Short mmCIF file of the C-alpha atoms (twelve columns), coordinates in Angstrom:
data_MODEL
# 
_entry.id   MODEL 
# 
loop_
_atom_site.group_PDB 
_atom_site.id 
_atom_site.type_symbol 
_atom_site.label_atom_id 
_atom_site.label_alt_id 
_atom_site.label_comp_id 
_atom_site.label_asym_id 
_atom_site.label_seq_id 
_atom_site.Cartn_x 
_atom_site.Cartn_y 
_atom_site.Cartn_z 
_atom_site.pdbx_PDB_model_num 
ATOM 1  C CA . MET A 1  -24.392 -13.145 2.984   1 
ATOM 2  C CA . THR A 2  -24.048 -13.098 -0.744  1 
ATOM 3  C CA . ILE A 3  -20.792 -13.436 -2.570  1 
ATOM 4  C CA . LEU A 4  -19.799 -10.214 -4.282  1 
ATOM 5  C CA . LYS A 5  -18.843 -10.587 -7.908  1 
ATOM 6  C CA . ILE A 6  -16.050 -8.396  -9.236  1 
ATOM 7  C CA . LYS A 7  -18.414 -6.779  -11.744 1 
ATOM 8  C CA . LYS A 8  -20.740 -5.659  -8.935  1 
ATOM 9  C CA . VAL A 9  -17.806 -4.357  -6.898  1 
ATOM 10 C CA . ARG A 10 -16.566 -2.277  -9.831  1 
ATOM 11 C CA . GLU A 11 -20.046 -0.757  -10.226 1 
ATOM 12 C CA . MET A 12 -20.095 0.371   -6.583  1 
ATOM 13 C CA . LYS A 13 -19.055 3.847   -5.512  1 
ATOM 14 C CA . ASP A 14 -15.988 4.274   -3.300  1 
ATOM 15 C CA . GLU A 15 -18.128 4.935   -0.227  1 
ATOM 16 C CA . GLU A 16 -20.231 1.836   -0.869  1 
ATOM 17 C CA . ARG A 17 -17.116 -0.327  -1.195  1 
ATOM 18 C CA . SER A 18 -15.694 1.010   2.058   1 
ATOM 19 C CA . GLU A 19 -18.976 0.445   3.888   1 
ATOM 20 C CA . LYS A 20 -19.357 -3.084  2.505   1 
ATOM 21 C CA . SER A 21 -15.789 -3.896  3.513   1 
ATOM 22 C CA . ARG A 22 -16.503 -2.720  7.076   1 
ATOM 23 C CA . GLU A 23 -19.710 -4.776  7.206   1 
ATOM 24 C CA . LEU A 24 -17.946 -7.904  5.990   1 
ATOM 25 C CA . ARG A 25 -15.096 -7.503  8.478   1 
ATOM 26 C CA . LEU A 26 -17.633 -7.122  11.292  1 
ATOM 27 C CA . GLU A 27 -19.502 -10.252 10.169  1 
ATOM 28 C CA . ILE A 28 -16.258 -12.241 10.033  1 
ATOM 29 C CA . ALA A 29 -15.375 -11.094 13.548  1 
ATOM 30 C CA . LYS A 30 -18.805 -12.179 14.805  1 
ATOM 31 C CA . GLU A 31 -18.512 -15.595 13.141  1 
ATOM 32 C CA . ILE A 32 -15.030 -16.191 14.556  1 
ATOM 33 C CA . ALA A 33 -16.098 -15.040 18.027  1 
ATOM 34 C CA . ALA A 34 -19.086 -17.386 17.941  1 
ATOM 35 C CA . ALA A 35 -16.834 -20.278 16.964  1 
ATOM 36 C CA . GLU A 36 -14.341 -19.497 19.743  1 
ATOM 37 C CA . VAL A 37 -17.072 -19.365 22.366  1 
ATOM 38 C CA . GLY A 38 -18.032 -22.858 21.353  1 
ATOM 39 C CA . GLY A 39 -21.011 -22.098 19.217  1 
ATOM 40 C CA . ASN A 40 -21.675 -24.121 16.149  1 
ATOM 41 C CA . ILE A 41 -20.976 -22.356 12.871  1 
ATOM 42 C CA . LYS A 42 -23.871 -22.784 10.458  1 
ATOM 43 C CA . ASN A 43 -21.757 -22.493 7.342   1 
ATOM 44 C CA . PRO A 44 -17.956 -22.585 7.747   1 
ATOM 45 C CA . GLY A 45 -17.478 -21.775 4.064   1 
ATOM 46 C CA . ASN A 46 -19.200 -18.451 4.644   1 
ATOM 47 C CA . ILE A 47 -16.100 -16.998 6.340   1 
ATOM 48 C CA . ARG A 48 -13.986 -17.910 3.334   1 
ATOM 49 C CA . ALA A 49 -16.513 -16.334 0.953   1 
ATOM 50 C CA . MET A 50 -16.556 -13.126 3.002   1 
ATOM 51 C CA . LYS A 51 -12.750 -12.973 2.962   1 
ATOM 52 C CA . LYS A 52 -12.779 -13.360 -0.821  1 
ATOM 53 C CA . SER A 53 -15.336 -10.571 -1.123  1 
ATOM 54 C CA . ILE A 54 -13.127 -8.289  0.971   1 
ATOM 55 C CA . ALA A 55 -10.169 -9.171  -1.253  1 
ATOM 56 C CA . ARG A 56 -12.195 -8.252  -4.344  1 
ATOM 57 C CA . ILE A 57 -13.147 -4.914  -2.811  1 
ATOM 58 C CA . LEU A 58 -9.540  -4.142  -1.909  1 
ATOM 59 C CA . THR A 59 -8.369  -5.146  -5.383  1 
ATOM 60 C CA . VAL A 60 -10.767 -2.721  -7.043  1 
ATOM 61 C CA . GLN A 61 -9.829  0.044   -4.591  1 
ATOM 62 C CA . HIS A 62 -6.145  -0.435  -5.423  1 
ATOM 63 C CA . GLU A 63 -6.883  -0.513  -9.150  1 
ATOM 64 C CA . LYS A 64 -8.751  2.784   -8.873  1 
ATOM 65 C CA . LYS A 65 -5.977  4.304   -6.756  1 
ATOM 66 C CA . ASP A 66 -3.246  3.192   -9.186  1 
ATOM 67 C CA . GLY A 67 -5.258  4.440   -12.147 1 
ATOM 68 C CA . GLU A 68 -5.604  7.902   -10.638 1 
ATOM 69 C CA . SER A 69 -1.912  8.219   -9.754  1 
ATOM 70 C CA . LYS A 70 -0.711  7.532   -13.317 1 
# 
């Protein structure tokens, strides 16, 4: 999983951002489920990075939405 930079997120289309957000949420759910079952997480910082990427995506989506409504 790569960390999404804000510049890359802004270059994405709306559909791409939505799809990437869904993928990241699914990956986070898998990582958390694996940890709860007792599995060893390879990289605990990866969950945090994915959450930050989702936050960046949502930020850009809200910026676009606010820009259109004005």
